[in-house]
Tab-separated table of C-alpha atoms and ligand atoms in Angstrom:
chain	number	residue	atom	x	y	z
A	10	MET	CA	0.071	-0.019	-0.064
A	11	GLU	CA	1.077	3.286	-1.066
A	12	ILE	CA	1.516	5.965	2.008
A	13	LYS	CA	0.166	9.524	0.552
A	14	VAL	CA	1.899	12.398	2.111
A	15	GLU	CA	-0.096	15.887	2.803
A	16	ARG	CA	2.639	18.325	4.282
A	17	THR	CA	1.187	20.945	6.807
A	18	LYS	CA	1.141	24.725	5.481
A	19	THR	CA	1.045	26.016	9.186
A	20	PRO	CA	4.120	24.247	10.904
A	21	LYS	CA	3.871	24.810	14.759
A	22	THR	CA	6.665	26.207	16.717
A	23	LYS	CA	8.630	23.640	18.070
A	24	PRO	CA	9.524	23.737	22.067
A	25	VAL	CA	12.607	25.563	22.356
A	26	ASP	CA	13.776	24.481	25.726
A	27	GLN	CA	14.477	20.655	25.611
A	28	SER	CA	15.195	20.364	29.163
A	29	LYS	CA	11.192	21.059	29.974
A	30	LEU	CA	9.727	18.750	27.413
A	31	GLY	CA	8.259	16.237	29.978
A	32	PHE	CA	6.605	13.459	28.868
A	33	GLY	CA	3.391	13.460	26.316
A	34	ASN	CA	3.007	17.240	26.328
A	35	TYR	CA	3.949	18.193	22.953
A	36	TYR	CA	2.803	16.724	19.509
A	37	THR	CA	4.414	17.031	16.203
A	38	ASP	CA	2.852	18.405	12.611
A	39	HIS	CA	1.523	15.353	11.017
A	40	MET	CA	-0.090	12.023	11.917
A	41	PHE	CA	-0.497	9.099	10.207
A	42	VAL	CA	-3.926	7.561	9.464
A	43	MET	CA	-5.451	4.478	7.806
A	44	ASN	CA	-9.231	3.187	7.771
A	45	TYR	CA	-10.548	-0.132	8.181
A	46	ASP	CA	-14.137	-0.802	6.711
A	47	GLU	CA	-15.425	-4.067	6.727
A	48	GLY	CA	-15.482	-5.900	2.995
A	49	GLN	CA	-12.664	-3.345	2.134
A	50	GLY	CA	-10.111	-4.058	4.755
A	51	TRP	CA	-7.384	-1.550	5.767
A	52	HIS	CA	-7.132	1.005	3.193
A	53	ASP	CA	-6.215	4.781	2.457
A	54	ALA	CA	-3.072	5.208	4.309
A	55	ARG	CA	-1.989	8.819	4.564
A	56	ILE	CA	0.374	11.159	6.565
A	57	VAL	CA	-1.762	14.195	7.083
A	58	PRO	CA	-1.353	17.666	8.982
A	59	TYR	CA	-1.968	16.725	12.820
A	60	ALA	CA	-5.560	17.794	13.631
A	61	ASP	CA	-8.456	16.987	15.731
A	62	ILE	CA	-10.648	14.033	14.636
A	63	ALA	CA	-14.703	13.837	14.137
A	64	LEU	CA	-16.099	11.057	15.737
A	65	ASP	CA	-20.063	10.359	15.904
A	66	PRO	CA	-21.228	10.783	19.793
A	67	ALA	CA	-22.250	7.117	19.526
A	68	ALA	CA	-18.816	5.697	18.204
A	69	MET	CA	-18.062	2.530	19.789
A	70	VAL	CA	-15.028	3.219	21.520
A	71	LEU	CA	-16.271	5.767	23.543
A	72	HIS	CA	-18.845	3.346	25.075
A	73	TYR	CA	-17.272	0.162	24.964
A	74	GLY	CA	-13.605	0.874	24.828
A	75	GLN	CA	-12.377	-1.546	21.839
A	76	GLU	CA	-8.967	0.187	21.265
A	77	VAL	CA	-5.398	-0.655	21.393
A	78	PHE	CA	-2.133	0.770	21.562
A	79	GLU	CA	1.365	0.926	21.185
A	80	GLY	CA	4.514	3.041	22.425
A	81	LEU	CA	8.001	3.072	21.239
A	82	LYS	CA	10.602	5.928	20.657
A	83	ALA	CA	12.563	7.421	17.840
A	84	TYR	CA	16.294	8.222	18.864
A	85	ARG	CA	18.700	10.720	17.217
A	86	CYS	CA	22.001	9.353	17.329
A	87	ALA	CA	25.519	10.733	17.605
A	88	ASP	CA	26.292	9.806	13.997
A	89	GLY	CA	23.233	11.890	12.889
A	90	SER	CA	21.104	8.868	12.152
A	91	VAL	CA	17.780	8.385	13.458
A	92	ARG	CA	16.961	4.741	14.847
A	93	LEU	CA	14.048	2.548	16.427
A	94	PHE	CA	14.306	0.086	18.849
A	95	ARG	CA	13.007	-3.322	17.868
A	96	PRO	CA	9.892	-1.703	16.239
A	97	ASP	CA	8.730	-5.198	14.628
A	98	LYS	CA	8.382	-6.419	18.020
A	99	ASN	CA	5.866	-3.458	19.011
A	100	MET	CA	3.643	-4.197	15.694
A	101	ALA	CA	3.807	-7.701	16.383
A	102	ARG	CA	2.409	-7.150	20.076
A	103	LEU	CA	-0.082	-4.680	18.499
A	104	ASN	CA	-1.504	-7.537	16.606
A	105	VAL	CA	-1.541	-9.714	19.940
A	106	SER	CA	-3.711	-6.784	21.307
A	107	ASN	CA	-5.894	-6.761	17.995
A	108	GLU	CA	-6.756	-10.380	18.437
A	109	ARG	CA	-7.936	-10.304	21.904
A	110	LEU	CA	-9.989	-7.120	21.363
A	111	CYS	CA	-11.464	-8.334	18.273
A	112	ILE	CA	-9.921	-5.731	15.949
A	113	PRO	CA	-9.006	-6.845	12.310
A	114	ALA	CA	-5.124	-7.618	12.062
A	115	ILE	CA	-2.566	-4.955	10.668
A	116	ASP	CA	0.072	-5.751	8.450
A	117	GLU	CA	3.181	-5.353	10.631
A	118	ALA	CA	5.754	-4.706	8.053
A	119	PHE	CA	3.599	-2.155	6.692
A	120	ALA	CA	2.994	-0.464	10.004
A	121	VAL	CA	6.787	-0.627	10.475
A	122	GLU	CA	7.174	1.419	7.388
A	123	ALA	CA	4.178	3.943	8.296
A	124	ILE	CA	6.064	4.694	11.656
A	125	LYS	CA	9.471	5.171	9.778
A	126	LYS	CA	7.757	7.652	7.143
A	127	LEU	CA	6.134	9.389	9.803
A	128	VAL	CA	9.326	9.889	11.772
A	129	GLU	CA	10.919	11.090	8.496
A	130	VAL	CA	8.384	13.533	7.744
A	131	ASP	CA	8.675	15.189	11.382
A	132	GLN	CA	12.357	14.527	11.522
A	133	ASP	CA	12.901	18.292	12.660
A	134	TRP	CA	10.881	17.457	15.789
A	135	ILE	CA	13.294	14.605	17.300
A	136	PRO	CA	15.196	16.674	20.345
A	137	THR	CA	18.816	16.655	20.207
A	138	ALA	CA	19.530	17.038	24.098
A	139	PRO	CA	20.991	13.931	25.821
A	140	ASP	CA	18.377	11.358	26.795
A	141	THR	CA	15.500	13.033	24.904
A	142	SER	CA	13.821	11.435	22.235
A	143	LEU	CA	10.542	11.064	19.891
A	144	TYR	CA	7.793	8.858	21.404
A	145	ILE	CA	5.619	7.248	18.919
A	146	ARG	CA	2.138	6.520	19.794
A	147	PRO	CA	0.167	3.982	17.488
A	148	PHE	CA	-3.324	3.297	18.304
A	149	ILE	CA	-6.731	1.608	16.849
A	150	PHE	CA	-10.348	2.286	17.777
A	151	ALA	CA	-13.925	1.427	16.764
A	152	THR	CA	-15.492	4.183	15.085
A	153	ASP	CA	-18.978	2.813	14.190
A	154	ALA	CA	-21.890	4.963	15.467
A	155	HIS	CA	-23.549	2.150	17.221
A	156	VAL	CA	-24.720	1.488	20.879
A	157	GLY	CA	-24.725	-2.271	20.905
A	158	VAL	CA	-22.058	-4.436	22.154
A	159	HIS	CA	-20.166	-6.355	19.356
A	160	PRO	CA	-17.054	-6.233	17.553
A	161	ALA	CA	-17.056	-2.884	15.236
A	162	HIS	CA	-17.031	-2.984	11.545
A	163	HIS	CA	-15.012	0.293	11.216
A	164	TYR	CA	-11.844	1.365	12.537
A	165	LEU	CA	-8.996	3.947	12.473
A	166	PHE	CA	-5.520	3.206	12.857
A	167	ILE	CA	-3.390	6.708	13.793
A	168	ILE	CA	0.405	7.184	14.815
A	169	ILE	CA	0.923	10.196	16.344
A	170	LEU	CA	4.697	11.623	17.838
A	171	SER	CA	5.713	13.599	20.683
A	172	PRO	CA	9.145	14.762	21.355
A	173	VAL	CA	9.775	13.805	24.957
A	174	GLY	CA	12.697	14.445	27.542
A	175	ALA	CA	14.516	12.289	29.886
A	176	TYR	CA	11.843	10.516	31.936
A	177	TYR	CA	13.915	11.231	35.019
A	178	PRO	CA	15.550	14.743	34.520
A	179	GLU	CA	17.551	14.066	37.578
A	180	GLY	CA	19.014	10.720	36.834
A	181	LEU	CA	18.020	7.152	37.651
A	182	ASN	CA	16.544	7.899	41.485
A	183	PRO	CA	15.059	4.907	43.085
A	184	VAL	CA	11.170	5.112	43.306
A	185	LYS	CA	8.907	4.195	46.276
A	186	ILE	CA	6.671	1.254	45.273
A	187	TYR	CA	3.067	0.322	47.207
A	188	VAL	CA	2.358	-3.251	47.017
A	189	GLU	CA	-1.149	-3.217	46.272
A	190	ASN	CA	-3.473	-5.604	48.392
A	191	SER	CA	-7.005	-4.474	47.455
A	192	TYR	CA	-7.383	-3.555	43.900
A	193	VAL	CA	-6.265	-5.832	40.800
A	194	ARG	CA	-5.183	-4.852	37.593
A	195	ALA	CA	-5.790	-8.122	35.497
A	196	VAL	CA	-6.799	-11.884	35.643
A	197	ARG	CA	-5.906	-14.706	33.410
A	198	GLY	CA	-8.428	-14.961	30.552
A	199	GLY	CA	-9.075	-11.289	30.622
A	200	MET	CA	-6.809	-8.662	28.639
A	201	GLY	CA	-3.835	-7.715	31.001
A	202	PHE	CA	-1.367	-9.061	28.442
A	203	THR	CA	-2.801	-6.658	25.877
A	204	LYS	CA	-2.227	-3.048	25.705
A	205	THR	CA	-5.674	-1.454	25.734
A	206	GLY	CA	-6.879	1.451	27.245
A	207	GLY	CA	-9.377	-0.317	29.761
A	208	ASN	CA	-6.322	-1.937	31.775
A	209	TYR	CA	-5.203	1.927	32.388
A	210	ALA	CA	-8.669	2.974	33.576
A	211	CYS	CA	-8.718	0.207	35.730
A	212	SER	CA	-5.343	1.120	37.249
A	213	LEU	CA	-5.955	4.774	38.015
A	214	LYS	CA	-7.636	4.404	41.617
A	215	ALA	CA	-4.866	2.111	43.138
A	216	GLN	CA	-2.339	4.507	41.434
A	217	ASP	CA	-3.947	7.551	43.123
A	218	GLU	CA	-4.338	6.278	46.397
A	219	ALA	CA	-0.671	5.056	46.258
A	220	ALA	CA	0.332	8.500	45.246
A	221	LYS	CA	-1.437	10.339	48.065
A	222	ALA	CA	0.363	8.035	50.221
A	223	GLY	CA	3.675	9.042	48.880
A	224	TYR	CA	4.489	6.012	46.744
A	225	THR	CA	5.083	6.518	43.069
A	226	GLN	CA	3.451	3.411	41.578
A	227	VAL	CA	1.947	0.253	42.906
A	228	LEU	CA	3.301	-3.036	42.748
A	229	TRP	CA	0.082	-5.267	41.350
A	230	LEU	CA	-0.300	-8.930	42.750
A	231	ASP	CA	-1.960	-11.753	40.926
A	232	GLY	CA	-6.015	-11.118	40.712
A	233	VAL	CA	-6.922	-14.356	42.209
A	234	GLU	CA	-4.770	-15.078	45.255
A	235	ARG	CA	-3.055	-11.618	45.671
A	236	LYS	CA	0.106	-13.399	46.414
A	237	TYR	CA	2.082	-13.506	43.194
A	238	VAL	CA	4.044	-10.522	42.050
A	239	GLU	CA	2.617	-9.262	38.498
A	240	GLU	CA	3.965	-5.783	37.298
A	241	VAL	CA	4.924	-2.433	38.725
A	242	GLY	CA	2.654	0.415	37.709
A	243	THR	CA	2.965	0.381	33.743
A	244	MET	CA	6.537	-1.419	33.853
A	245	ASN	CA	7.536	-5.063	34.048
A	246	VAL	CA	9.232	-5.965	37.371
A	247	PHE	CA	12.810	-7.856	38.276
A	248	PHE	CA	13.963	-8.957	41.453
A	249	VAL	CA	17.710	-9.614	42.003
A	250	PHE	CA	18.229	-12.320	44.201
A	251	ASP	CA	21.637	-13.680	45.623
A	252	GLY	CA	22.290	-15.835	42.905
A	253	GLU	CA	19.209	-15.470	40.561
A	254	ILE	CA	17.344	-12.901	38.853
A	255	VAL	CA	13.374	-13.273	38.775
A	256	THR	CA	10.804	-11.655	36.533
A	257	PRO	CA	7.311	-12.828	36.758
A	258	ALA	CA	6.424	-15.408	33.687
A	259	LEU	CA	4.195	-14.317	31.335
A	260	GLN	CA	0.889	-16.113	31.865
A	261	GLY	CA	-1.984	-13.929	30.580
A	262	SER	CA	-2.424	-11.145	32.967
A	263	ILE	CA	0.909	-9.403	32.451
A	264	LEU	CA	2.053	-7.349	29.467
A	265	GLY	CA	4.997	-8.712	27.654
A	266	GLY	CA	7.446	-5.627	27.589
A	267	ILE	CA	9.853	-5.368	24.915
A	268	THR	CA	12.345	-3.814	27.511
A	269	ARG	CA	11.585	-6.905	29.733
A	270	MET	CA	12.460	-9.182	26.844
A	271	SER	CA	15.386	-7.045	26.080
A	272	CYS	CA	16.884	-7.233	29.596
A	273	VAL	CA	16.151	-11.031	29.671
A	274	GLU	CA	18.187	-11.720	26.491
A	275	LEU	CA	21.090	-8.975	27.835
A	276	LEU	CA	21.379	-10.978	31.285
A	277	LYS	CA	21.408	-14.311	29.736
A	278	SER	CA	24.125	-12.886	27.194
A	279	TRP	CA	26.269	-11.956	30.116
A	280	GLY	CA	25.849	-15.341	31.626
A	281	LEU	CA	23.709	-14.664	34.346
A	282	ASN	CA	21.108	-16.811	35.958
A	283	VAL	CA	17.480	-15.389	35.026
A	284	SER	CA	14.401	-17.076	35.718
A	285	GLU	CA	10.920	-16.294	34.214
A	286	ARG	CA	8.693	-17.871	36.973
A	287	ARG	CA	6.118	-17.212	39.551
A	288	VAL	CA	7.292	-15.182	42.328
A	289	SER	CA	5.353	-14.452	45.582
A	290	ILE	CA	5.766	-11.233	47.536
A	291	GLU	CA	6.408	-13.777	50.723
A	292	GLU	CA	9.392	-14.844	48.903
A	293	ILE	CA	10.485	-11.400	48.289
A	294	ALA	CA	9.926	-10.379	51.717
A	295	LYS	CA	11.773	-13.675	53.087
A	296	ALA	CA	14.900	-12.848	50.788
A	297	TYR	CA	14.473	-9.259	52.009
A	298	ASP	CA	14.794	-10.644	55.538
A	299	GLU	CA	17.677	-13.058	54.908
A	300	GLY	CA	19.597	-10.248	52.954
A	301	LYS	CA	19.195	-11.718	49.640
A	302	LEU	CA	17.323	-9.082	48.223
A	303	LEU	CA	19.966	-7.178	46.245
A	304	GLU	CA	17.974	-5.126	43.729
A	305	ALA	CA	14.748	-4.773	42.304
A	306	PHE	CA	13.669	-2.606	39.121
A	307	GLY	CA	10.850	-1.796	36.699
A	308	SER	CA	11.497	-1.946	33.178
A	309	GLY	CA	9.399	-0.082	30.136
A	310	THR	CA	9.934	1.980	27.340
A	311	ALA	CA	9.419	5.260	28.815
A	312	ALA	CA	11.761	5.056	31.841
A	313	VAL	CA	14.126	2.147	30.660
A	314	ILE	CA	15.049	0.905	33.761
A	315	SER	CA	13.624	2.302	37.143
A	316	PRO	CA	15.289	1.198	40.238
A	317	ILE	CA	13.040	0.615	43.296
A	318	GLY	CA	14.401	1.864	46.297
A	319	GLU	CA	11.471	0.779	48.776
A	320	LEU	CA	8.534	-1.497	48.785
A	321	LYS	CA	5.905	-1.203	51.527
A	322	TRP	CA	3.766	-4.473	51.812
A	323	GLY	CA	1.296	-3.803	54.944
A	324	ASP	CA	3.119	-2.834	57.427
A	325	LYS	CA	6.485	-3.762	56.312
A	326	ILE	CA	8.979	-1.329	54.418
A	327	MET	CA	11.730	-2.925	52.701
A	328	THR	CA	14.380	-0.545	51.746
A	329	ILE	CA	16.374	-2.287	48.876
A	330	ASN	CA	20.230	-1.574	48.438
A	331	GLY	CA	19.918	1.098	51.098
A	332	GLY	CA	17.461	3.136	48.635
A	333	LYS	CA	20.370	3.466	45.868
A	334	ILE	CA	20.336	2.243	42.183
A	335	GLY	CA	22.226	-1.156	42.268
A	336	ALA	CA	25.086	-2.045	39.896
A	337	LEU	CA	23.007	-4.550	37.799
A	338	SER	CA	20.316	-1.861	37.245
A	339	GLN	CA	22.873	0.613	36.094
A	340	LYS	CA	24.476	-1.789	33.734
A	341	LEU	CA	21.325	-2.528	32.065
A	342	TYR	CA	20.202	0.995	31.987
A	343	ASP	CA	23.710	1.849	30.326
A	344	ASN	CA	23.252	-1.072	27.819
A	345	LEU	CA	19.994	-0.539	26.645
A	346	THR	CA	20.245	3.482	26.290
A	347	GLY	CA	23.700	2.816	24.566
A	348	ILE	CA	22.220	0.663	22.217
A	349	GLN	CA	19.144	2.720	21.548
A	350	TRP	CA	21.176	5.904	20.967
A	351	GLY	CA	23.639	3.872	18.965
A	352	LYS	CA	26.593	4.238	21.185
A	353	ILE	CA	26.786	0.344	21.719
A	354	GLU	CA	26.440	-2.454	19.109
A	355	GLY	CA	23.518	-4.236	20.164
A	356	PRO	CA	22.185	-7.721	19.029
A	357	GLU	CA	21.354	-8.268	15.517
A	358	GLY	CA	18.000	-6.265	14.740
A	359	TRP	CA	17.393	-4.201	17.823
A	360	SER	CA	18.532	-0.759	16.740
A	361	VAL	CA	17.105	-0.097	13.189
A	362	LYS	CA	17.597	2.916	10.895
A	363	ALA	CA	14.125	5.065	10.646
A	364	PHE	CA	15.372	6.414	7.079
B	629	PLP	C1	4.052	-0.829	27.947
B	629	PLP	C2	3.896	-1.629	29.306
B	629	PLP	C3	4.873	-2.196	29.912
B	629	PLP	C4	6.359	-2.009	29.120
B	629	PLP	O1	6.391	-2.454	27.923
B	629	PLP	P1	7.743	-2.046	27.026
B	629	PLP	O2	7.550	-2.710	25.668
B	629	PLP	O3	8.831	-2.378	27.688
B	629	PLP	O4	7.658	-0.765	27.132
B	629	PLP	C5	4.920	-2.869	31.184
B	629	PLP	N1	3.435	-3.218	31.511
B	629	PLP	C6	2.365	-2.481	31.276
B	629	PLP	C7	1.237	-2.594	31.748
B	629	PLP	C8	2.659	-1.659	29.793
B	629	PLP	O5	1.382	-1.184	29.495
């Protein structure tokens, strides 16, 4: 499919101070749009000026939340090239989400091409300051004007871009995490393994209460027994025990992060003992009491690696590695960001040129 490009005649002024970009505050001049109509399939791929979209008030996404999304970044590298990090994995995951939400599959290779083309069109928006990047948000939603619960027949696939700053402007400071005992995010058989808006709507209340108690994010436990660890906020989670690095196994309620996958692959390549298995909060507390919980961190595209300095589980406060970033967390952060910004040669296919 050909992608038509219509350039804006009224470019916006770009944010001048790259140290104040924050996350998700600015959007570029263009967006990618493609329609799906039953019988016709995906069609009319185009890059057009960034603008509001008109929706019928009965549009199904607004009522029943049939929606999926992705998140990745484009990086401006020292050699002047612009690179993406494993974009094929994001588009494969988008189709996993599509399948669960009864949204028609997209052509993954074509979607990667659409991302590359859009990034090229808006390349002047890719910030240049250290640790800044261009966040890419592809999303698909149901547009049929129909108040009735069934899979829609019409969809829009849109990609927007946002120049973003370093997630932690002061550097890699460990965060305080609240172990969530009453609310749950997802259950097996549900849609926890997909990136769909409903999962995030569901998480807001716990997040809000944790924030009021002075915690950055929550650590989710499994939705059935409230015993096994799942994820931290919108990141996957790793625990470094003495002799074993553990991340919860993907069993249906956890989002399979691309950063998580990359961490597991890097750790294995360094000859370390990594397990993807069930891990209970009791096991973590026991390891902590025995001095065997050395580090803990979250992993995700936005922050890359987010060290956990404190875990609060009921009345028990666990201060990890003296509240400081651990050596392994730092090493993973340095390697992943090194590969993403083209400073370190990564495994084949991890860092790909956008154009
Ligand atoms: C996106 C996301 C992650 C991290 O995935 P990455 O591909 O590493 O960015 C983890 N958990 C949830 C719930 C997410 O939405």
